Amino acid sequence: MTSPPSGATSDRTVGDTGRPHVLILGGGFGGIGAARKLKNADVDVTVVDKNDYHTFQPLLYQVATDLLETAACGHPLRDLFHEQPNATVHEATVTGIDFAGREVRFAEMAPLTYDYLVLGLGAGVNFFGVEGAEQHAFPMYTLPDAVRLKEHLLRRWEAADRDAALVQDGAVNVVVVGGGPTGIESAGALAELFRSNFAQDYPGIPQDQARIVLVEAGSALMPMFRSDIRSYTKKALEKRGVEVLLGEVVASIEPTRVTLESGTVIEAHTLVWGAGLQASPIVELLGVELQHGNRVPAQPDLSVAGHPEVFAVGDIAWITDTKTKDVLPQLGSVALQAGEHAGENIARLIAGKGTEPFEYHDKGTMATIGRGTAVIQTRGGHTLKGRSASLAWGAVHLALLSTGEDRAKAVVDWTWAGFTHERPGRISVRTDKD
Ligand SMILES: Cc1cc2nc3c(=O)[nH]c(=O)nc-3n(C[C@H](O)[C@H](O)[C@H](O)COP(=O)(O)OP(=O)(O)OC[C@H]3O[C@@H](n4cnc5c(N)ncnc54)[C@H](O)[C@@H]3O)c2cc1C
């Protein structure tokens, strides 16, 4: 499609290898996919992330609800490149990108120049300006988010155990915002944690006074799914003791109260936000016209228009599927495949060949509601529910985990929890000096 950009093999190199420098911003699914596909290319690869670990977002809610240990959702980035001698990893925060000068600036280290750039900085929470959300809501997009929510829940339950008046005040009630996969998975996992583990841990706190309320602005849960899945999901959650409020919008959030636009006030000391994403704020500095959710439009070969040496992958990118012309969702599998494709296209350019357009191989959109209960819809519209969907969900997510060690850890934890209903991560470790 595209020929090698002029100047792409200029003298902008790292070290003294004289090879082209590929700078990959973000060590998420997209960034890792791109870096790995460059393992055998004659280039120097630098991966930069603000954390020293890769976050496995799809399982964050399992950390927040004590099913998985923290380390199962974060893998050391450096560990992923031990077998890739042409790759270097730095922990640093990107603060600016200069396309014209082919240079990226960081908060903690000197700028780096590049011959090829991969933008894989992902997306973060979007509170849509809801009053009090920034200060009081618990989003679910990063590992610190998941750990913060886990610790907060444990502390609220311990406080309510010491003082019954707090139960009346809503200390153990949770409002979950958003009827998409993140909200559904969080509400389902909280229900299992409360109704099985906490019911035994805190016999003095009646479960009917520990409300889990799922609030969705639209008229149905999981709007992207077919109607049989939407009604199955609602019933499965209600069976687990989740109250589903449809057509309701959160107006404001205070530390112990959530007010809906309808005027209803829910006493709840915890609000989990799973309602919206926006691409990394860095994109506003790029000087390109952004799409919905501040996503950077990618060309069919995933390069950025006017910059054949820059590729946008994953949640930061607005990617249109070459075959179907559909805009692809912000999913781990899309990010990984797009990252790999960008890496392959860079390798082609370096070898003097043209790039290829990206085609997504869809494994279906899915969400798990609880133990043995999941829903899947394939692109062709086929649906799967219940235990078989749960097994397929497990297989797809194990395939996404970055190393065999992570996969083994997840299998052991899931299997153990499946047989015993145990959640061994249910402890709160204070690190402050009190
Ligand atoms: C709660 C939740 C559940 C999900 N469940 C599923 C699921 O079941 N299945 C599925 O396929 N997908 C799921 N997703 C979506 C999936 O996780 C994302 O689509 C995927 O992680 C996107 O990959 P990415 O590489 O684009 O971005 P990310 O994985 O977000 O990686 C971006 C990286 O960039 C780094 N970064 C960001 N800003 C900077 C900066 N300024 N400087 C340096 N580094 C920076 C971050 O630290 C991060 O490591 C879920 C997402 C969430 C939040």
PDB file of N, CA and C in Angstrom, residues 187-188 191-192 195 212 221 231-244 369 371-373 386-387:
ATOM      1  N   ALA A 187     -20.496  -5.843  38.451  1.00  0.00           N
ATOM      2  CA  ALA A 187     -21.678  -6.088  39.293  1.00  0.00           C
ATOM      3  C   ALA A 187     -21.799  -7.573  39.608  1.00  0.00           C
ATOM      4  N   GLY A 188     -21.585  -8.424  38.598  1.00  0.00           N
ATOM      5  CA  GLY A 188     -21.693  -9.876  38.810  1.00  0.00           C
ATOM      6  C   GLY A 188     -20.644 -10.363  39.806  1.00  0.00           C
ATOM      7  N   ALA A 191     -21.476  -9.268  43.338  1.00  0.00           N
ATOM      8  CA  ALA A 191     -22.579 -10.067  43.896  1.00  0.00           C
ATOM      9  C   ALA A 191     -22.037 -11.389  44.425  1.00  0.00           C
ATOM     10  N   GLU A 192     -21.136 -12.033  43.669  1.00  0.00           N
ATOM     11  CA  GLU A 192     -20.593 -13.311  44.141  1.00  0.00           C
ATOM     12  C   GLU A 192     -19.755 -13.119  45.405  1.00  0.00           C
ATOM     13  N   ARG A 195     -22.414 -12.227  48.250  1.00  0.00           N
ATOM     14  CA  ARG A 195     -23.405 -13.254  48.612  1.00  0.00           C
ATOM     15  C   ARG A 195     -22.776 -14.566  49.076  1.00  0.00           C
ATOM     16  N   ILE A 212     -26.517  -4.003  45.701  1.00  0.00           N
ATOM     17  CA  ILE A 212     -25.669  -3.736  44.532  1.00  0.00           C
ATOM     18  C   ILE A 212     -26.630  -3.231  43.456  1.00  0.00           C
ATOM     19  N   LEU A 221     -29.487  -3.508  29.078  1.00  0.00           N
ATOM     20  CA  LEU A 221     -28.077  -3.802  29.357  1.00  0.00           C
ATOM     21  C   LEU A 221     -27.439  -4.298  28.068  1.00  0.00           C
ATOM     22  N   SER A 231     -31.627  -9.892  27.673  1.00  0.00           N
ATOM     23  CA  SER A 231     -32.550 -10.305  28.735  1.00  0.00           C
ATOM     24  C   SER A 231     -31.919 -11.383  29.628  1.00  0.00           C
ATOM     25  N   TYR A 232     -31.097 -12.256  29.044  1.00  0.00           N
ATOM     26  CA  TYR A 232     -30.423 -13.290  29.850  1.00  0.00           C
ATOM     27  C   TYR A 232     -29.524 -12.620  30.901  1.00  0.00           C
ATOM     28  N   THR A 233     -28.775 -11.589  30.447  1.00  0.00           N
ATOM     29  CA  THR A 233     -27.846 -10.899  31.355  1.00  0.00           C
ATOM     30  C   THR A 233     -28.591 -10.258  32.522  1.00  0.00           C
ATOM     31  N   LYS A 234     -29.701  -9.604  32.204  1.00  0.00           N
ATOM     32  CA  LYS A 234     -30.467  -8.922  33.260  1.00  0.00           C
ATOM     33  C   LYS A 234     -30.970  -9.948  34.282  1.00  0.00           C
ATOM     34  N   LYS A 235     -31.537 -11.042  33.753  1.00  0.00           N
ATOM     35  CA  LYS A 235     -32.069 -12.076  34.668  1.00  0.00           C
ATOM     36  C   LYS A 235     -30.953 -12.689  35.514  1.00  0.00           C
ATOM     37  N   ALA A 236     -29.794 -12.967  34.870  1.00  0.00           N
ATOM     38  CA  ALA A 236     -28.684 -13.608  35.596  1.00  0.00           C
ATOM     39  C   ALA A 236     -28.191 -12.697  36.723  1.00  0.00           C
ATOM     40  N   LEU A 237     -28.158 -11.401  36.467  1.00  0.00           N
ATOM     41  CA  LEU A 237     -27.709 -10.473  37.518  1.00  0.00           C
ATOM     42  C   LEU A 237     -28.742 -10.399  38.631  1.00  0.00           C
ATOM     43  N   GLU A 238     -30.024 -10.295  38.250  1.00  0.00           N
ATOM     44  CA  GLU A 238     -31.070 -10.177  39.271  1.00  0.00           C
ATOM     45  C   GLU A 238     -31.104 -11.434  40.147  1.00  0.00           C
ATOM     46  N   LYS A 239     -30.866 -12.582  39.516  1.00  0.00           N
ATOM     47  CA  LYS A 239     -30.831 -13.838  40.285  1.00  0.00           C
ATOM     48  C   LYS A 239     -29.727 -13.794  41.346  1.00  0.00           C
ATOM     49  N   ARG A 240     -28.667 -13.035  41.039  1.00  0.00           N
ATOM     50  CA  ARG A 240     -27.553 -12.930  41.993  1.00  0.00           C
ATOM     51  C   ARG A 240     -27.744 -11.779  42.992  1.00  0.00           C
ATOM     52  N   GLY A 241     -28.913 -11.166  42.945  1.00  0.00           N
ATOM     53  CA  GLY A 241     -29.203 -10.117  43.926  1.00  0.00           C
ATOM     54  C   GLY A 241     -28.738  -8.733  43.508  1.00  0.00           C
ATOM     55  N   VAL A 242     -28.586  -8.514  42.191  1.00  0.00           N
ATOM     56  CA  VAL A 242     -28.231  -7.169  41.707  1.00  0.00           C
ATOM     57  C   VAL A 242     -29.524  -6.463  41.269  1.00  0.00           C
ATOM     58  N   GLU A 243     -29.722  -5.222  41.735  1.00  0.00           N
ATOM     59  CA  GLU A 243     -30.882  -4.442  41.276  1.00  0.00           C
ATOM     60  C   GLU A 243     -30.479  -3.718  39.997  1.00  0.00           C
ATOM     61  N   VAL A 244     -31.257  -3.887  38.937  1.00  0.00           N
ATOM     62  CA  VAL A 244     -30.897  -3.256  37.656  1.00  0.00           C
ATOM     63  C   VAL A 244     -31.833  -2.072  37.411  1.00  0.00           C
ATOM     64  N   ILE A 369     -20.627 -13.052  33.703  1.00  0.00           N
ATOM     65  CA  ILE A 369     -21.531 -12.472  34.705  1.00  0.00           C
ATOM     66  C   ILE A 369     -21.241 -13.058  36.078  1.00  0.00           C
ATOM     67  N   ARG A 371     -19.649 -17.061  38.141  1.00  0.00           N
ATOM     68  CA  ARG A 371     -19.093 -18.396  37.979  1.00  0.00           C
ATOM     69  C   ARG A 371     -19.959 -19.222  37.033  1.00  0.00           C
ATOM     70  N   GLY A 372     -19.376 -19.712  35.945  1.00  0.00           N
ATOM     71  CA  GLY A 372     -20.111 -20.577  35.010  1.00  0.00           C
ATOM     72  C   GLY A 372     -21.179 -19.846  34.209  1.00  0.00           C
ATOM     73  N   THR A 373     -21.160 -18.524  34.212  1.00  0.00           N
ATOM     74  CA  THR A 373     -22.194 -17.777  33.494  1.00  0.00           C
ATOM     75  C   THR A 373     -21.555 -16.651  32.691  1.00  0.00           C
ATOM     76  N   GLY A 386     -24.250 -19.025  29.236  1.00  0.00           N
ATOM     77  CA  GLY A 386     -24.096 -20.017  30.293  1.00  0.00           C
ATOM     78  C   GLY A 386     -22.709 -20.617  30.373  1.00  0.00           C
ATOM     79  N   ARG A 387     -22.667 -21.925  30.731  1.00  0.00           N
ATOM     80  CA  ARG A 387     -21.385 -22.573  31.012  1.00  0.00           C
ATOM     81  C   ARG A 387     -20.483 -22.672  29.777  1.00  0.00           C
TER      82      ARG A 387
END
